[in-house]
Each structure stands twice: as C-alpha cells, then as structure tokens.
Amino acid sequence: MLEGGAMRGLFSAGAMDVLMEAGIEFDGIIGVSAGAAFGCNYKSRQVGRALRYNQQFAHDRRYCSLWSLFKTGDLFNAEFAYHIVPTTYDLFDNEAFESNPASFFVVCTDLKSGKAVYKELSRGGDDTYEWIRASASMPLCSRPVELEGHLLLDGGVTDSIPLQYFQDVGFSRNIVVLTQPDGYVKHRNKFVTAMRLSGLRKYPQFIEAVSQRHEMYNAQTQYVREAEKRGEAIVIRPDTPLPIGHVSHDPAEMQRVYDIGRAVAQRRINEILDFLK
C-alpha cells in the first residue's frame, strides 16, 4: 500500500526497488496519487524507472513546469508526462504489467460526489495511464480527468492511506509505505478558500472533502499504527520529514530522497521477509 505525497513518493520508489531486488512479490498493490504513479512500476517490475525519468526530465518544461500549468492547465503535463514519456523516452513495460498476476488498484476522488473511487487496473496502455494521472492530479494544479462517467482528481483527498479498504477487499497482511514520519499530524488545507473561488466551486461535495481531509488523514495514520501493533502490517516510513517539496527540479534532491527510502527498506528487509513468510 503506497501513500502519495507528490515528489515525496521518491522515498516510496526507493523502498519499492529494494523489495523488488529482494524478489518480493505481492498479491495486491494499491497506490494513491504519487503512490499510483510510481507504484505501477512494481507490477511491471521496473526497478529504478521512477527515479530515472524524474531526474531525466527535471528541467524539461514539457514535464512539470509553470509553463505547462499556464499552457495546458496541468502542472505535470498530461500528454507529455503520462503518455509520451512512457511510450517514447522511458518505456513502461505493458507486457510485464499485464503478465504479473498481482492486482493493482488506484484511488481517485469523484468531484461530483466527493467520494473515493477505486479502480483495479490489469491492462497496460493509455486507459491505465489516464487512471494513474487522475489519481495523481492535484487540485488547483490539474484539470479534472473524465473517465467512465466520473470527473476525477487526486485520490488522496478522500482516501490517503487506503489500508482499511485493502483489508476489506481481502488483503489481510500488508506492507504500508508512508511518506511522512511517525507522529506527523496533518492540518486543514490552506487552499480551501482558493478552491471555493476557483472552478471547483461547482463541486461543493469535493470542497467539503478537501476541508475535512486532515481529519480523515490523521484518523488513518492512527488506524495504521493500530494495525502495526496487532501485527497485521509492517509500516515503512521515513524517520524524519523528507527534504523535498511537492515539486522538485533538482536531480540531486530527488536522489537523496530515493536513497533514504532505500536505506529504510534495507534496514528492515529481514523483518519484512519474515513477516511475509
């Protein structure tokens, strides 16, 4: 289970690569926002890919930039980042993704209902890329993504840490990768007023979900702690706040965060292997 956090997700990418290198296979994977965008590489078994393309395009305005935001409405360019990069520059292995029997879920938020939407993805290609984009589309920085009758944005708004959902659908023993340290407390989103003044004002249920997200998130971190104490989950989290923001154009900064994720996972790899046995 992979939390989001935009570029903090490179911590998760580092941890995932260690688990892949150890030959660990999962029955199911669920990712939220950056957890979906980077977690798909676990199902396609592509070690190092998430870090590689983020570093390669760190200074490319076609990938993530204010230029892209003003030109297209998306900070992370929808066409370039989610379709051109995986099909032209750093190929996403659709065949491996489809042949891996692990179930892969992403979480999005429906603008009209303000509720979480869970989607299992088993086929590679553009439709899957669009669901991942929807899960990772941050409010005010992205256009809503229309899929299967839904208008969708960031899944973290309504289910930031979907451990309970994953347990409810049958996955009883879980590795949870978080991108905030233990004890982190989320506060009310300071951009709620801006959302009420933006085009999102047409979706009051979504804005209400944003305004209550901190309460949901803090309850979920407590739920994760309790599952950890009961021996139902192992939680991989950074020891201290990660030295990176939601957006980064510094490949060295990206490398540091990725390396922190690797170090934490390596430190606990024997515990993880014993737990999975």
PDB file of C-alpha atoms in Angstrom:
ATOM      1  CA  MET A   1       0.000   0.000   0.000  1.00  0.00           C
ATOM      2  CA  LEU A   2       1.553   3.250  -1.199  1.00  0.00           C
ATOM      3  CA  GLU A   3       0.713   6.702   0.122  1.00  0.00           C
ATOM      4  CA  GLY A   4       1.031   9.737  -2.125  1.00  0.00           C
ATOM      5  CA  GLY A   5       2.870  12.962  -1.439  1.00  0.00           C
ATOM      6  CA  ALA A   6       3.999  14.156  -4.878  1.00  0.00           C
ATOM      7  CA  MET A   7       7.811  14.101  -5.009  1.00  0.00           C
ATOM      8  CA  ARG A   8       7.978  12.581  -1.523  1.00  0.00           C
ATOM      9  CA  GLY A   9       6.898   9.487  -3.437  1.00  0.00           C
ATOM     10  CA  LEU A  10      10.536   9.007  -4.457  1.00  0.00           C
ATOM     11  CA  PHE A  11      11.040   7.720  -0.908  1.00  0.00           C
ATOM     12  CA  SER A  12       8.481   5.022  -1.762  1.00  0.00           C
ATOM     13  CA  ALA A  13      10.232   4.368  -5.081  1.00  0.00           C
ATOM     14  CA  GLY A  14      13.490   3.691  -3.236  1.00  0.00           C
ATOM     15  CA  ALA A  15      11.784   1.354  -0.783  1.00  0.00           C
ATOM     16  CA  MET A  16       9.938  -0.459  -3.593  1.00  0.00           C
ATOM     17  CA  ASP A  17      13.144  -1.010  -5.535  1.00  0.00           C
ATOM     18  CA  VAL A  18      14.741  -2.701  -2.537  1.00  0.00           C
ATOM     19  CA  LEU A  19      11.728  -5.018  -2.209  1.00  0.00           C
ATOM     20  CA  MET A  20      11.812  -5.820  -5.929  1.00  0.00           C
ATOM     21  CA  GLU A  21      15.541  -6.537  -5.782  1.00  0.00           C
ATOM     22  CA  ALA A  22      14.826  -8.942  -2.904  1.00  0.00           C
ATOM     23  CA  GLY A  23      12.411 -10.818  -5.168  1.00  0.00           C
ATOM     24  CA  ILE A  24       9.333  -9.955  -3.108  1.00  0.00           C
ATOM     25  CA  GLU A  25       6.046 -10.450  -4.946  1.00  0.00           C
ATOM     26  CA  PHE A  26       2.676  -9.245  -3.688  1.00  0.00           C
ATOM     27  CA  ASP A  27      -0.860 -10.494  -4.319  1.00  0.00           C
ATOM     28  CA  GLY A  28      -2.076  -6.920  -4.472  1.00  0.00           C
ATOM     29  CA  ILE A  29      -0.793  -3.347  -4.711  1.00  0.00           C
ATOM     30  CA  ILE A  30      -2.765  -0.155  -4.119  1.00  0.00           C
ATOM     31  CA  GLY A  31      -1.411   3.322  -4.782  1.00  0.00           C
ATOM     32  CA  VAL A  32      -2.714   6.811  -4.172  1.00  0.00           C
ATOM     33  CA  SER A  33      -1.547   9.815  -6.218  1.00  0.00           C
ATOM     34  CA  ALA A  34       2.261   9.543  -6.480  1.00  0.00           C
ATOM     35  CA  GLY A  35       1.881   6.101  -4.923  1.00  0.00           C
ATOM     36  CA  ALA A  36      -0.087   5.101  -8.020  1.00  0.00           C
ATOM     37  CA  ALA A  37       2.220   6.886 -10.469  1.00  0.00           C
ATOM     38  CA  PHE A  38       5.325   5.219  -9.041  1.00  0.00           C
ATOM     39  CA  GLY A  39       3.722   2.021  -7.742  1.00  0.00           C
ATOM     40  CA  CYS A  40       2.717   0.817 -11.205  1.00  0.00           C
ATOM     41  CA  ASN A  41       6.432   0.119 -11.736  1.00  0.00           C
ATOM     42  CA  TYR A  42       6.231  -2.601  -9.087  1.00  0.00           C
ATOM     43  CA  LYS A  43       3.667  -4.519 -11.108  1.00  0.00           C
ATOM     44  CA  SER A  44       5.756  -4.025 -14.265  1.00  0.00           C
ATOM     45  CA  ARG A  45       8.900  -4.977 -12.299  1.00  0.00           C
ATOM     46  CA  GLN A  46      10.888  -1.944 -13.468  1.00  0.00           C
ATOM     47  CA  VAL A  47      13.484  -1.205 -10.810  1.00  0.00           C
ATOM     48  CA  GLY A  48      14.806   2.368 -10.927  1.00  0.00           C
ATOM     49  CA  ARG A  49      12.361   3.686 -13.501  1.00  0.00           C
ATOM     50  CA  ALA A  50      10.518   6.207 -11.302  1.00  0.00           C
ATOM     51  CA  LEU A  51      13.722   7.928 -10.218  1.00  0.00           C
ATOM     52  CA  ARG A  52      15.250   7.750 -13.687  1.00  0.00           C
ATOM     53  CA  TYR A  53      12.594   9.620 -15.638  1.00  0.00           C
ATOM     54  CA  ASN A  54      12.036  12.206 -12.913  1.00  0.00           C
ATOM     55  CA  GLN A  55      15.724  13.047 -12.947  1.00  0.00           C
ATOM     56  CA  GLN A  56      15.926  12.983 -16.731  1.00  0.00           C
ATOM     57  CA  PHE A  57      13.096  15.495 -17.145  1.00  0.00           C
ATOM     58  CA  ALA A  58      13.714  17.570 -14.015  1.00  0.00           C
ATOM     59  CA  HIS A  59      14.455  20.697 -16.075  1.00  0.00           C
ATOM     60  CA  ASP A  60      12.192  19.969 -19.047  1.00  0.00           C
ATOM     61  CA  ARG A  61       9.269  22.383 -19.093  1.00  0.00           C
ATOM     62  CA  ARG A  62       7.227  19.856 -21.046  1.00  0.00           C
ATOM     63  CA  TYR A  63       7.228  17.555 -17.999  1.00  0.00           C
ATOM     64  CA  CYS A  64       6.461  19.694 -14.942  1.00  0.00           C
ATOM     65  CA  SER A  65       6.502  23.487 -15.006  1.00  0.00           C
ATOM     66  CA  LEU A  66       4.523  26.682 -14.619  1.00  0.00           C
ATOM     67  CA  TRP A  67       4.721  26.887 -18.418  1.00  0.00           C
ATOM     68  CA  SER A  68       2.813  23.616 -18.607  1.00  0.00           C
ATOM     69  CA  LEU A  69       0.306  24.795 -15.989  1.00  0.00           C
ATOM     70  CA  PHE A  70      -0.449  28.024 -17.855  1.00  0.00           C
ATOM     71  CA  LYS A  71      -0.430  26.393 -21.287  1.00  0.00           C
ATOM     72  CA  THR A  72      -2.416  23.235 -20.538  1.00  0.00           C
ATOM     73  CA  GLY A  73      -3.944  23.579 -17.072  1.00  0.00           C
ATOM     74  CA  ASP A  74      -1.745  20.797 -15.696  1.00  0.00           C
ATOM     75  CA  LEU A  75       1.445  21.356 -13.710  1.00  0.00           C
ATOM     76  CA  PHE A  76       2.540  17.837 -14.688  1.00  0.00           C
ATOM     77  CA  ASN A  77       1.821  17.882 -18.398  1.00  0.00           C
ATOM     78  CA  ALA A  78      -0.928  15.362 -19.124  1.00  0.00           C
ATOM     79  CA  GLU A  79       0.215  14.349 -22.593  1.00  0.00           C
ATOM     80  CA  PHE A  80       3.974  14.531 -22.145  1.00  0.00           C
ATOM     81  CA  ALA A  81       4.327  13.125 -18.612  1.00  0.00           C
ATOM     82  CA  TYR A  82       1.659  10.433 -18.806  1.00  0.00           C
ATOM     83  CA  HIS A  83       1.713   9.365 -22.459  1.00  0.00           C
ATOM     84  CA  ILE A  84       4.862  10.471 -24.300  1.00  0.00           C
ATOM     85  CA  VAL A  85       7.388   9.628 -21.569  1.00  0.00           C
ATOM     86  CA  PRO A  86       6.129   6.034 -21.017  1.00  0.00           C
ATOM     87  CA  THR A  87       5.805   5.287 -24.742  1.00  0.00           C
ATOM     88  CA  THR A  88       8.815   7.139 -26.185  1.00  0.00           C
ATOM     89  CA  TYR A  89      11.522   8.100 -23.691  1.00  0.00           C
ATOM     90  CA  ASP A  90      11.383   5.676 -20.727  1.00  0.00           C
ATOM     91  CA  LEU A  91       9.203   2.814 -21.858  1.00  0.00           C
ATOM     92  CA  PHE A  92       6.656   1.411 -19.460  1.00  0.00           C
ATOM     93  CA  ASP A  93       6.625  -2.379 -19.805  1.00  0.00           C
ATOM     94  CA  ASN A  94       2.956  -3.031 -20.553  1.00  0.00           C
ATOM     95  CA  GLU A  95       3.594  -6.712 -21.243  1.00  0.00           C
ATOM     96  CA  ALA A  96       5.222  -7.254 -17.850  1.00  0.00           C
ATOM     97  CA  PHE A  97       2.462  -5.227 -16.164  1.00  0.00           C
ATOM     98  CA  GLU A  98      -0.209  -7.447 -17.707  1.00  0.00           C
ATOM     99  CA  SER A  99       1.592 -10.732 -17.058  1.00  0.00           C
ATOM    100  CA  ASN A 100       2.188 -10.027 -13.362  1.00  0.00           C
ATOM    101  CA  PRO A 101      -0.742 -11.660 -11.507  1.00  0.00           C
ATOM    102  CA  ALA A 102      -0.699  -9.062  -8.708  1.00  0.00           C
ATOM    103  CA  SER A 103      -3.865  -6.977  -8.526  1.00  0.00           C
ATOM    104  CA  PHE A 104      -3.155  -3.261  -8.930  1.00  0.00           C
ATOM    105  CA  PHE A 105      -5.574  -0.607  -7.668  1.00  0.00           C
ATOM    106  CA  VAL A 106      -5.528   3.172  -7.812  1.00  0.00           C
ATOM    107  CA  VAL A 107      -7.591   5.599  -5.750  1.00  0.00           C
ATOM    108  CA  CYS A 108      -9.184   8.729  -7.216  1.00  0.00           C
ATOM    109  CA  THR A 109     -11.714  11.268  -5.943  1.00  0.00           C
ATOM    110  CA  ASP A 110     -15.001  11.924  -7.736  1.00  0.00           C
ATOM    111  CA  LEU A 111     -15.623  15.673  -7.951  1.00  0.00           C
ATOM    112  CA  LYS A 112     -19.408  15.431  -8.009  1.00  0.00           C
ATOM    113  CA  SER A 113     -19.857  13.083  -5.058  1.00  0.00           C
ATOM    114  CA  GLY A 114     -16.739  13.939  -3.071  1.00  0.00           C
ATOM    115  CA  LYS A 115     -16.210  10.186  -2.597  1.00  0.00           C
ATOM    116  CA  ALA A 116     -13.307   7.870  -3.286  1.00  0.00           C
ATOM    117  CA  VAL A 117     -13.298   5.827  -6.494  1.00  0.00           C
ATOM    118  CA  TYR A 118     -11.240   2.620  -6.543  1.00  0.00           C
ATOM    119  CA  LYS A 119     -10.165   1.185  -9.877  1.00  0.00           C
ATOM    120  CA  GLU A 120      -8.361  -2.093 -10.496  1.00  0.00           C
ATOM    121  CA  LEU A 121      -6.031  -1.872 -13.492  1.00  0.00           C
ATOM    122  CA  SER A 122      -4.902  -5.037 -15.242  1.00  0.00           C
ATOM    123  CA  ARG A 123      -4.116  -3.859 -18.774  1.00  0.00           C
ATOM    124  CA  GLY A 124      -1.324  -1.555 -19.851  1.00  0.00           C
ATOM    125  CA  GLY A 125      -1.749   1.379 -22.191  1.00  0.00           C
ATOM    126  CA  ASP A 126      -3.442   4.749 -22.378  1.00  0.00           C
ATOM    127  CA  ASP A 127      -6.508   3.930 -20.281  1.00  0.00           C
ATOM    128  CA  THR A 128      -4.336   2.810 -17.385  1.00  0.00           C
ATOM    129  CA  TYR A 129      -2.115   5.868 -17.774  1.00  0.00           C
ATOM    130  CA  GLU A 130      -5.197   8.087 -17.545  1.00  0.00           C
ATOM    131  CA  TRP A 131      -6.435   6.430 -14.342  1.00  0.00           C
ATOM    132  CA  ILE A 132      -2.994   6.895 -12.822  1.00  0.00           C
ATOM    133  CA  ARG A 133      -2.994  10.538 -13.954  1.00  0.00           C
ATOM    134  CA  ALA A 134      -6.394  11.042 -12.348  1.00  0.00           C
ATOM    135  CA  SER A 135      -5.183   9.604  -9.059  1.00  0.00           C
ATOM    136  CA  ALA A 136      -2.187  11.971  -9.085  1.00  0.00           C
ATOM    137  CA  SER A 137      -3.966  15.134 -10.315  1.00  0.00           C
ATOM    138  CA  MET A 138      -3.600  17.710  -7.526  1.00  0.00           C
ATOM    139  CA  PRO A 139      -6.434  20.238  -7.097  1.00  0.00           C
ATOM    140  CA  LEU A 140      -5.683  23.718  -8.479  1.00  0.00           C
ATOM    141  CA  CYS A 141      -2.677  22.276 -10.337  1.00  0.00           C
ATOM    142  CA  SER A 142      -4.557  19.914 -12.647  1.00  0.00           C
ATOM    143  CA  ARG A 143      -7.613  19.675 -14.818  1.00  0.00           C
ATOM    144  CA  PRO A 144     -10.212  17.086 -13.799  1.00  0.00           C
ATOM    145  CA  VAL A 145      -9.881  13.782 -15.646  1.00  0.00           C
ATOM    146  CA  GLU A 146     -13.067  12.327 -17.139  1.00  0.00           C
ATOM    147  CA  LEU A 147     -13.223   8.527 -17.027  1.00  0.00           C
ATOM    148  CA  GLU A 148     -16.151   6.094 -17.027  1.00  0.00           C
ATOM    149  CA  GLY A 149     -18.676   8.776 -16.148  1.00  0.00           C
ATOM    150  CA  HIS A 150     -16.573  10.273 -13.361  1.00  0.00           C
ATOM    151  CA  LEU A 151     -14.805  13.632 -13.102  1.00  0.00           C
ATOM    152  CA  LEU A 152     -11.703  12.762 -11.098  1.00  0.00           C
ATOM    153  CA  LEU A 153      -8.877  14.351  -9.160  1.00  0.00           C
ATOM    154  CA  ASP A 154      -6.345  13.348  -6.501  1.00  0.00           C
ATOM    155  CA  GLY A 155      -7.267  10.183  -4.616  1.00  0.00           C
ATOM    156  CA  GLY A 156      -5.506  11.461  -1.527  1.00  0.00           C
ATOM    157  CA  VAL A 157      -8.379  13.869  -0.895  1.00  0.00           C
ATOM    158  CA  THR A 158     -10.724  11.048   0.128  1.00  0.00           C
ATOM    159  CA  ASP A 159      -8.562   8.013   0.985  1.00  0.00           C
ATOM    160  CA  SER A 160      -4.948   8.977   1.576  1.00  0.00           C
ATOM    161  CA  ILE A 161      -3.897   5.703   3.200  1.00  0.00           C
ATOM    162  CA  PRO A 162      -6.308   3.007   1.976  1.00  0.00           C
ATOM    163  CA  LEU A 163      -5.232   0.235   4.340  1.00  0.00           C
ATOM    164  CA  GLN A 164      -8.750  -0.386   5.606  1.00  0.00           C
ATOM    165  CA  TYR A 165     -10.104  -0.586   2.052  1.00  0.00           C
ATOM    166  CA  PHE A 166      -7.434  -3.107   1.120  1.00  0.00           C
ATOM    167  CA  GLN A 167      -8.215  -5.200   4.184  1.00  0.00           C
ATOM    168  CA  ASP A 168     -11.912  -5.059   3.367  1.00  0.00           C
ATOM    169  CA  VAL A 169     -11.316  -6.481  -0.137  1.00  0.00           C
ATOM    170  CA  GLY A 170      -9.314  -9.380   1.281  1.00  0.00           C
ATOM    171  CA  PHE A 171      -5.678  -8.376   1.768  1.00  0.00           C
ATOM    172  CA  SER A 172      -5.125  -9.153   5.437  1.00  0.00           C
ATOM    173  CA  ARG A 173      -1.342  -8.766   5.754  1.00  0.00           C
ATOM    174  CA  ASN A 174       0.108  -5.603   4.295  1.00  0.00           C
ATOM    175  CA  ILE A 175       3.278  -3.616   3.782  1.00  0.00           C
ATOM    176  CA  VAL A 176       2.341   0.066   4.132  1.00  0.00           C
ATOM    177  CA  VAL A 177       4.694   2.689   2.694  1.00  0.00           C
ATOM    178  CA  LEU A 178       4.145   6.179   4.076  1.00  0.00           C
ATOM    179  CA  THR A 179       5.935   9.366   3.082  1.00  0.00           C
ATOM    180  CA  GLN A 180       5.627  11.190   6.409  1.00  0.00           C
ATOM    181  CA  PRO A 181       7.390  10.220   9.663  1.00  0.00           C
ATOM    182  CA  ASP A 182       5.611   8.667  12.629  1.00  0.00           C
ATOM    183  CA  GLY A 183       3.783  11.322  14.630  1.00  0.00           C
ATOM    184  CA  TYR A 184       3.099  13.596  11.663  1.00  0.00           C
ATOM    185  CA  VAL A 185      -0.188  15.479  12.044  1.00  0.00           C
ATOM    186  CA  LYS A 186      -1.911  16.990   9.015  1.00  0.00           C
ATOM    187  CA  HIS A 187      -3.644  20.366   9.334  1.00  0.00           C
ATOM    188  CA  ARG A 188      -6.546  21.860   7.410  1.00  0.00           C
ATOM    189  CA  ASN A 189      -5.711  22.605   3.770  1.00  0.00           C
ATOM    190  CA  LYS A 190      -4.818  26.294   3.466  1.00  0.00           C
ATOM    191  CA  PHE A 191      -6.032  26.394  -0.144  1.00  0.00           C
ATOM    192  CA  VAL A 192      -9.680  25.588   0.605  1.00  0.00           C
ATOM    193  CA  THR A 193     -10.663  29.249   0.174  1.00  0.00           C
ATOM    194  CA  ALA A 194      -8.877  29.400  -3.165  1.00  0.00           C
ATOM    195  CA  MET A 195     -10.781  26.300  -4.270  1.00  0.00           C
ATOM    196  CA  ARG A 196     -14.068  27.950  -3.314  1.00  0.00           C
ATOM    197  CA  LEU A 197     -13.135  30.826  -5.630  1.00  0.00           C
ATOM    198  CA  SER A 198     -11.958  28.615  -8.496  1.00  0.00           C
ATOM    199  CA  GLY A 199     -13.850  26.439 -10.944  1.00  0.00           C
ATOM    200  CA  LEU A 200     -14.001  23.792  -8.220  1.00  0.00           C
ATOM    201  CA  ARG A 201     -16.773  25.816  -6.536  1.00  0.00           C
ATOM    202  CA  LYS A 202     -19.156  23.893  -8.802  1.00  0.00           C
ATOM    203  CA  TYR A 203     -18.354  20.782  -6.771  1.00  0.00           C
ATOM    204  CA  PRO A 204     -19.274  21.515  -3.132  1.00  0.00           C
ATOM    205  CA  GLN A 205     -19.012  17.876  -2.085  1.00  0.00           C
ATOM    206  CA  PHE A 206     -15.422  17.785  -3.294  1.00  0.00           C
ATOM    207  CA  ILE A 207     -14.533  21.017  -1.480  1.00  0.00           C
ATOM    208  CA  GLU A 208     -16.111  19.638   1.691  1.00  0.00           C
ATOM    209  CA  ALA A 209     -13.931  16.524   1.353  1.00  0.00           C
ATOM    210  CA  VAL A 210     -10.838  18.732   0.979  1.00  0.00           C
ATOM    211  CA  SER A 211     -11.794  20.758   4.037  1.00  0.00           C
ATOM    212  CA  GLN A 212     -12.119  17.566   6.114  1.00  0.00           C
ATOM    213  CA  ARG A 213      -9.125  15.760   4.676  1.00  0.00           C
ATOM    214  CA  HIS A 214      -6.867  16.449   7.643  1.00  0.00           C
ATOM    215  CA  GLU A 215      -9.314  14.725   9.987  1.00  0.00           C
ATOM    216  CA  MET A 216      -9.558  11.708   7.692  1.00  0.00           C
ATOM    217  CA  TYR A 217      -5.784  11.541   7.276  1.00  0.00           C
ATOM    218  CA  ASN A 218      -4.999  11.733  10.992  1.00  0.00           C
ATOM    219  CA  ALA A 219      -7.558   9.013  11.727  1.00  0.00           C
ATOM    220  CA  GLN A 220      -5.956   6.828   9.050  1.00  0.00           C
ATOM    221  CA  THR A 221      -2.446   7.216  10.467  1.00  0.00           C
ATOM    222  CA  GLN A 222      -3.837   6.114  13.834  1.00  0.00           C
ATOM    223  CA  TYR A 223      -5.510   3.135  12.150  1.00  0.00           C
ATOM    224  CA  VAL A 224      -2.176   2.197  10.579  1.00  0.00           C
ATOM    225  CA  ARG A 225      -0.412   2.376  13.960  1.00  0.00           C
ATOM    226  CA  GLU A 226      -3.012   0.068  15.476  1.00  0.00           C
ATOM    227  CA  ALA A 227      -2.698  -2.421  12.600  1.00  0.00           C
ATOM    228  CA  GLU A 228       1.060  -2.329  13.053  1.00  0.00           C
ATOM    229  CA  LYS A 229       0.732  -3.075  16.771  1.00  0.00           C
ATOM    230  CA  ARG A 230      -1.607  -6.004  16.026  1.00  0.00           C
ATOM    231  CA  GLY A 231       0.946  -7.476  13.635  1.00  0.00           C
ATOM    232  CA  GLU A 232      -1.302  -7.016  10.604  1.00  0.00           C
ATOM    233  CA  ALA A 233       1.031  -4.621   8.827  1.00  0.00           C
ATOM    234  CA  ILE A 234       4.621  -3.510   8.566  1.00  0.00           C
ATOM    235  CA  VAL A 235       4.985   0.205   8.021  1.00  0.00           C
ATOM    236  CA  ILE A 236       7.911   1.666   6.086  1.00  0.00           C
ATOM    237  CA  ARG A 237       8.172   5.396   6.811  1.00  0.00           C
ATOM    238  CA  PRO A 238      10.937   7.996   6.916  1.00  0.00           C
ATOM    239  CA  ASP A 239      12.485   8.681  10.311  1.00  0.00           C
ATOM    240  CA  THR A 240      12.286  12.459   9.807  1.00  0.00           C
ATOM    241  CA  PRO A 241      10.494  14.788   7.358  1.00  0.00           C
ATOM    242  CA  LEU A 242      11.779  14.259   3.838  1.00  0.00           C
ATOM    243  CA  PRO A 243      13.987  17.022   2.398  1.00  0.00           C
ATOM    244  CA  ILE A 244      11.854  17.686  -0.669  1.00  0.00           C
ATOM    245  CA  GLY A 245       8.713  19.613  -1.577  1.00  0.00           C
ATOM    246  CA  HIS A 246       5.698  18.615  -3.624  1.00  0.00           C
ATOM    247  CA  VAL A 247       7.633  19.674  -6.725  1.00  0.00           C
ATOM    248  CA  SER A 248      11.371  19.425  -7.307  1.00  0.00           C
ATOM    249  CA  HIS A 249      13.596  20.267 -10.255  1.00  0.00           C
ATOM    250  CA  ASP A 250      16.787  19.129  -8.511  1.00  0.00           C
ATOM    251  CA  PRO A 251      18.016  15.641  -9.512  1.00  0.00           C
ATOM    252  CA  ALA A 252      20.375  15.537  -6.518  1.00  0.00           C
ATOM    253  CA  GLU A 253      17.486  16.255  -4.148  1.00  0.00           C
ATOM    254  CA  MET A 254      15.467  13.501  -5.810  1.00  0.00           C
ATOM    255  CA  GLN A 255      18.385  11.100  -5.391  1.00  0.00           C
ATOM    256  CA  ARG A 256      18.680  11.885  -1.678  1.00  0.00           C
ATOM    257  CA  VAL A 257      15.017  11.154  -1.026  1.00  0.00           C
ATOM    258  CA  TYR A 258      15.144   7.951  -3.092  1.00  0.00           C
ATOM    259  CA  ASP A 259      18.250   6.849  -1.179  1.00  0.00           C
ATOM    260  CA  ILE A 260      16.511   7.477   2.146  1.00  0.00           C
ATOM    261  CA  GLY A 261      13.723   5.136   1.037  1.00  0.00           C
ATOM    262  CA  ARG A 262      16.252   2.502   0.041  1.00  0.00           C
ATOM    263  CA  ALA A 263      18.080   2.790   3.352  1.00  0.00           C
ATOM    264  CA  VAL A 264      14.914   2.405   5.442  1.00  0.00           C
ATOM    265  CA  ALA A 265      13.772  -0.640   3.437  1.00  0.00           C
ATOM    266  CA  GLN A 266      17.225  -2.253   3.544  1.00  0.00           C
ATOM    267  CA  ARG A 267      17.352  -1.780   7.299  1.00  0.00           C
ATOM    268  CA  ARG A 268      14.083  -3.684   7.674  1.00  0.00           C
ATOM    269  CA  ILE A 269      14.320  -6.197   4.842  1.00  0.00           C
ATOM    270  CA  ASN A 270      14.777  -9.261   7.076  1.00  0.00           C
ATOM    271  CA  GLU A 271      11.801  -8.217   9.199  1.00  0.00           C
ATOM    272  CA  ILE A 272       9.735  -7.783   6.039  1.00  0.00           C
ATOM    273  CA  LEU A 273      10.750 -11.177   4.678  1.00  0.00           C
ATOM    274  CA  ASP A 274       9.873 -12.867   7.977  1.00  0.00           C
ATOM    275  CA  PHE A 275       6.511 -11.094   8.064  1.00  0.00           C
ATOM    276  CA  LEU A 276       5.616 -12.197   4.554  1.00  0.00           C
ATOM    277  CA  LYS A 277       6.537 -15.810   5.278  1.00  0.00           C
TER     278      LYS A 277
END
